[in-house]
């Protein structure tokens, strides 16, 4: 038991000396800056879902803050049929969502961060049209969740490094 305590104690100093800091800790410069990000409207229903997910991550308490940055996101989607039956109808489809986003500083109008992120999911195409639509919707939702998490994490890292 003492060895474990000693190991944990030493690991604390190793992480502390290497500059390790938890990315999601409260009251950091990055967390204060990210609250001042406004997410602009994104086209279509998938865009609405992505925007709402980003807003829930950026400002979950809906605090009123002065907007310093605009996040502009362009969302696209593509499908690729992968597996085929003998009659050449698809049985498996890849759904890929791509988010190209820019973080714009309002004061200067300058683009301070520009990136592209992709997420891909697959779903089965079955004889039931309803089941296929539900599977496609679920794949899309998973992609949008991954994109939202990635964009948010990249923003936090950007602001943490900007400090």
mmCIF file of C-alpha atoms in Angstrom:
data_model
loop_
_atom_site.group_PDB
_atom_site.id
_atom_site.type_symbol
_atom_site.label_atom_id
_atom_site.label_comp_id
_atom_site.label_asym_id
_atom_site.label_seq_id
_atom_site.Cartn_x
_atom_site.Cartn_y
_atom_site.Cartn_z
ATOM 1 C CA UNK A 1 0.000 0.000 0.000
ATOM 2 C CA UNK A 2 2.873 2.349 0.813
ATOM 3 C CA UNK A 3 4.418 1.666 -2.579
ATOM 4 C CA UNK A 4 1.206 2.744 -4.297
ATOM 5 C CA UNK A 5 1.065 5.959 -2.268
ATOM 6 C CA UNK A 6 4.704 6.674 -3.068
ATOM 7 C CA UNK A 7 4.107 5.997 -6.761
ATOM 8 C CA UNK A 8 1.077 8.313 -6.836
ATOM 9 C CA UNK A 9 3.053 10.979 -4.992
ATOM 10 C CA UNK A 10 5.898 10.745 -7.515
ATOM 11 C CA UNK A 11 3.487 10.770 -10.461
ATOM 12 C CA UNK A 12 1.962 13.978 -9.118
ATOM 13 C CA UNK A 13 5.367 15.693 -9.277
ATOM 14 C CA UNK A 14 6.162 14.255 -12.699
ATOM 15 C CA UNK A 15 2.911 15.543 -14.174
ATOM 16 C CA UNK A 16 3.187 18.854 -12.366
ATOM 17 C CA UNK A 17 6.757 19.452 -13.536
ATOM 18 C CA UNK A 18 6.008 18.605 -17.178
ATOM 19 C CA UNK A 19 3.301 21.272 -17.395
ATOM 20 C CA UNK A 20 0.367 18.853 -17.374
ATOM 21 C CA UNK A 21 -2.894 20.675 -16.733
ATOM 22 C CA UNK A 22 -6.388 19.278 -16.994
ATOM 23 C CA UNK A 23 -7.998 20.738 -20.096
ATOM 24 C CA UNK A 24 -11.505 21.010 -18.647
ATOM 25 C CA UNK A 25 -10.689 22.506 -15.244
ATOM 26 C CA UNK A 26 -12.847 25.397 -14.048
ATOM 27 C CA UNK A 27 -11.849 29.061 -14.020
ATOM 28 C CA UNK A 28 -9.132 28.795 -16.617
ATOM 29 C CA UNK A 29 -8.407 31.368 -19.298
ATOM 30 C CA UNK A 30 -9.608 28.928 -21.970
ATOM 31 C CA UNK A 31 -12.948 28.323 -20.252
ATOM 32 C CA UNK A 32 -13.556 32.045 -19.837
ATOM 33 C CA UNK A 33 -12.702 32.729 -23.485
ATOM 34 C CA UNK A 34 -14.801 29.893 -24.847
ATOM 35 C CA UNK A 35 -17.887 31.363 -23.158
ATOM 36 C CA UNK A 36 -17.497 34.400 -25.431
ATOM 37 C CA UNK A 37 -17.863 32.311 -28.617
ATOM 38 C CA UNK A 38 -21.086 32.734 -30.590
ATOM 39 C CA UNK A 39 -22.047 29.896 -32.942
ATOM 40 C CA UNK A 40 -23.529 31.193 -36.179
ATOM 41 C CA UNK A 41 -26.464 29.395 -37.816
ATOM 42 C CA UNK A 42 -25.572 26.265 -39.771
ATOM 43 C CA UNK A 43 -27.634 25.168 -42.789
ATOM 44 C CA UNK A 44 -30.265 22.385 -42.648
ATOM 45 C CA UNK A 45 -31.462 20.120 -39.840
ATOM 46 C CA UNK A 46 -28.071 18.504 -39.264
ATOM 47 C CA UNK A 47 -26.627 21.982 -38.872
ATOM 48 C CA UNK A 48 -29.230 22.840 -36.242
ATOM 49 C CA UNK A 49 -28.385 19.696 -34.304
ATOM 50 C CA UNK A 50 -24.648 20.462 -34.491
ATOM 51 C CA UNK A 51 -25.185 24.087 -33.437
ATOM 52 C CA UNK A 52 -27.320 23.093 -30.436
ATOM 53 C CA UNK A 53 -24.759 20.511 -29.367
ATOM 54 C CA UNK A 54 -21.964 23.091 -29.612
ATOM 55 C CA UNK A 55 -23.990 25.638 -27.637
ATOM 56 C CA UNK A 56 -24.600 23.053 -24.901
ATOM 57 C CA UNK A 57 -20.872 22.423 -24.634
ATOM 58 C CA UNK A 58 -19.659 26.012 -24.983
ATOM 59 C CA UNK A 59 -22.105 27.605 -22.560
ATOM 60 C CA UNK A 60 -24.171 24.949 -20.757
ATOM 61 C CA UNK A 61 -25.422 27.400 -18.107
ATOM 62 C CA UNK A 62 -26.452 29.952 -20.769
ATOM 63 C CA UNK A 63 -24.477 32.686 -19.010
ATOM 64 C CA UNK A 64 -24.773 36.135 -20.528
ATOM 65 C CA UNK A 65 -21.356 37.201 -21.744
ATOM 66 C CA UNK A 66 -19.981 39.659 -24.270
ATOM 67 C CA UNK A 67 -19.367 37.910 -27.590
ATOM 68 C CA UNK A 68 -15.753 38.221 -28.736
ATOM 69 C CA UNK A 69 -15.646 35.457 -31.336
ATOM 70 C CA UNK A 70 -17.915 34.041 -34.032
ATOM 71 C CA UNK A 71 -17.741 30.360 -34.912
ATOM 72 C CA UNK A 72 -18.766 29.805 -38.526
ATOM 73 C CA UNK A 73 -19.333 26.171 -39.517
ATOM 74 C CA UNK A 74 -19.941 24.732 -42.984
ATOM 75 C CA UNK A 75 -21.355 21.216 -42.723
ATOM 76 C CA UNK A 76 -21.482 18.721 -45.581
ATOM 77 C CA UNK A 77 -22.533 15.095 -45.890
ATOM 78 C CA UNK A 78 -21.724 12.275 -48.274
ATOM 79 C CA UNK A 79 -22.835 8.657 -48.590
ATOM 80 C CA UNK A 80 -20.966 5.745 -50.106
ATOM 81 C CA UNK A 81 -22.548 2.357 -50.713
ATOM 82 C CA UNK A 82 -20.183 -0.428 -49.677
ATOM 83 C CA UNK A 83 -21.717 -3.894 -49.802
ATOM 84 C CA UNK A 84 -24.055 -5.148 -52.509
ATOM 85 C CA UNK A 85 -26.496 -8.005 -53.021
ATOM 86 C CA UNK A 86 -26.600 -10.060 -56.194
ATOM 87 C CA UNK A 87 -29.198 -7.662 -57.604
ATOM 88 C CA UNK A 88 -26.702 -4.787 -57.001
ATOM 89 C CA UNK A 89 -28.755 -3.158 -54.236
ATOM 90 C CA UNK A 90 -26.692 -1.854 -51.334
ATOM 91 C CA UNK A 91 -26.638 -3.604 -47.967
ATOM 92 C CA UNK A 92 -24.169 -1.329 -46.167
ATOM 93 C CA UNK A 93 -23.601 2.407 -46.489
ATOM 94 C CA UNK A 94 -20.969 4.773 -45.119
ATOM 95 C CA UNK A 95 -22.193 8.189 -44.022
ATOM 96 C CA UNK A 96 -19.521 10.867 -43.718
ATOM 97 C CA UNK A 97 -20.062 14.328 -42.262
ATOM 98 C CA UNK A 98 -17.457 17.048 -42.712
ATOM 99 C CA UNK A 99 -17.327 20.263 -40.706
ATOM 100 C CA UNK A 100 -15.164 23.115 -41.958
ATOM 101 C CA UNK A 101 -15.090 25.797 -39.329
ATOM 102 C CA UNK A 102 -13.513 29.172 -38.711
ATOM 103 C CA UNK A 103 -13.175 31.112 -35.492
ATOM 104 C CA UNK A 104 -13.371 34.823 -36.227
ATOM 105 C CA UNK A 105 -12.341 37.517 -33.773
ATOM 106 C CA UNK A 106 -15.131 40.102 -33.929
ATOM 107 C CA UNK A 107 -12.957 43.083 -32.992
ATOM 108 C CA UNK A 108 -10.504 42.650 -35.867
ATOM 109 C CA UNK A 109 -12.571 40.485 -38.237
ATOM 110 C CA UNK A 110 -9.551 38.187 -38.482
ATOM 111 C CA UNK A 111 -9.865 34.408 -38.854
ATOM 112 C CA UNK A 112 -7.789 33.132 -35.946
ATOM 113 C CA UNK A 113 -8.530 29.418 -36.332
ATOM 114 C CA UNK A 114 -9.584 27.441 -39.396
ATOM 115 C CA UNK A 115 -9.902 23.660 -39.464
ATOM 116 C CA UNK A 116 -11.708 20.734 -41.054
ATOM 117 C CA UNK A 117 -12.971 17.684 -39.197
ATOM 118 C CA UNK A 118 -14.582 14.521 -40.557
ATOM 119 C CA UNK A 119 -16.597 11.773 -38.933
ATOM 120 C CA UNK A 120 -17.745 8.559 -40.589
ATOM 121 C CA UNK A 121 -20.329 5.970 -39.539
ATOM 122 C CA UNK A 122 -21.839 2.987 -41.295
ATOM 123 C CA UNK A 123 -25.337 1.609 -41.278
ATOM 124 C CA UNK A 124 -27.120 -1.415 -42.714
ATOM 125 C CA UNK A 125 -29.574 -1.026 -45.563
ATOM 126 C CA UNK A 126 -32.354 -3.515 -44.891
ATOM 127 C CA UNK A 127 -35.617 -4.337 -46.626
ATOM 128 C CA UNK A 128 -37.617 -2.238 -44.174
ATOM 129 C CA UNK A 129 -37.428 1.380 -45.333
ATOM 130 C CA UNK A 130 -38.260 2.635 -41.848
ATOM 131 C CA UNK A 131 -35.462 0.604 -40.225
ATOM 132 C CA UNK A 132 -32.989 1.922 -42.800
ATOM 133 C CA UNK A 133 -34.078 5.528 -42.175
ATOM 134 C CA UNK A 134 -33.712 5.085 -38.412
ATOM 135 C CA UNK A 135 -30.257 3.522 -38.849
ATOM 136 C CA UNK A 136 -29.190 6.397 -41.116
ATOM 137 C CA UNK A 137 -30.516 8.976 -38.653
ATOM 138 C CA UNK A 138 -28.618 7.273 -35.810
ATOM 139 C CA UNK A 139 -25.384 7.215 -37.844
ATOM 140 C CA UNK A 140 -25.825 10.921 -38.626
ATOM 141 C CA UNK A 141 -26.476 11.734 -34.957
ATOM 142 C CA UNK A 142 -23.314 9.875 -33.915
ATOM 143 C CA UNK A 143 -21.271 11.758 -36.517
ATOM 144 C CA UNK A 144 -22.639 15.118 -35.391
ATOM 145 C CA UNK A 145 -21.868 14.281 -31.767
ATOM 146 C CA UNK A 146 -18.273 13.395 -32.668
ATOM 147 C CA UNK A 147 -17.917 16.605 -34.711
ATOM 148 C CA UNK A 148 -19.296 18.713 -31.866
ATOM 149 C CA UNK A 149 -16.950 17.135 -29.326
ATOM 150 C CA UNK A 150 -13.963 17.579 -31.651
ATOM 151 C CA UNK A 151 -14.731 21.217 -32.444
ATOM 152 C CA UNK A 152 -15.228 22.034 -28.763
ATOM 153 C CA UNK A 153 -12.006 20.270 -27.757
ATOM 154 C CA UNK A 154 -10.062 22.063 -30.501
ATOM 155 C CA UNK A 155 -11.443 25.423 -29.334
ATOM 156 C CA UNK A 156 -10.434 24.722 -25.729
ATOM 157 C CA UNK A 157 -6.943 23.680 -26.843
ATOM 158 C CA UNK A 158 -6.675 26.775 -29.050
ATOM 159 C CA UNK A 159 -7.588 29.117 -26.195
ATOM 160 C CA UNK A 160 -5.369 27.212 -23.753
ATOM 161 C CA UNK A 161 -2.388 27.635 -26.105
ATOM 162 C CA UNK A 162 -3.287 31.264 -26.859
ATOM 163 C CA UNK A 163 -2.877 32.197 -23.210
#
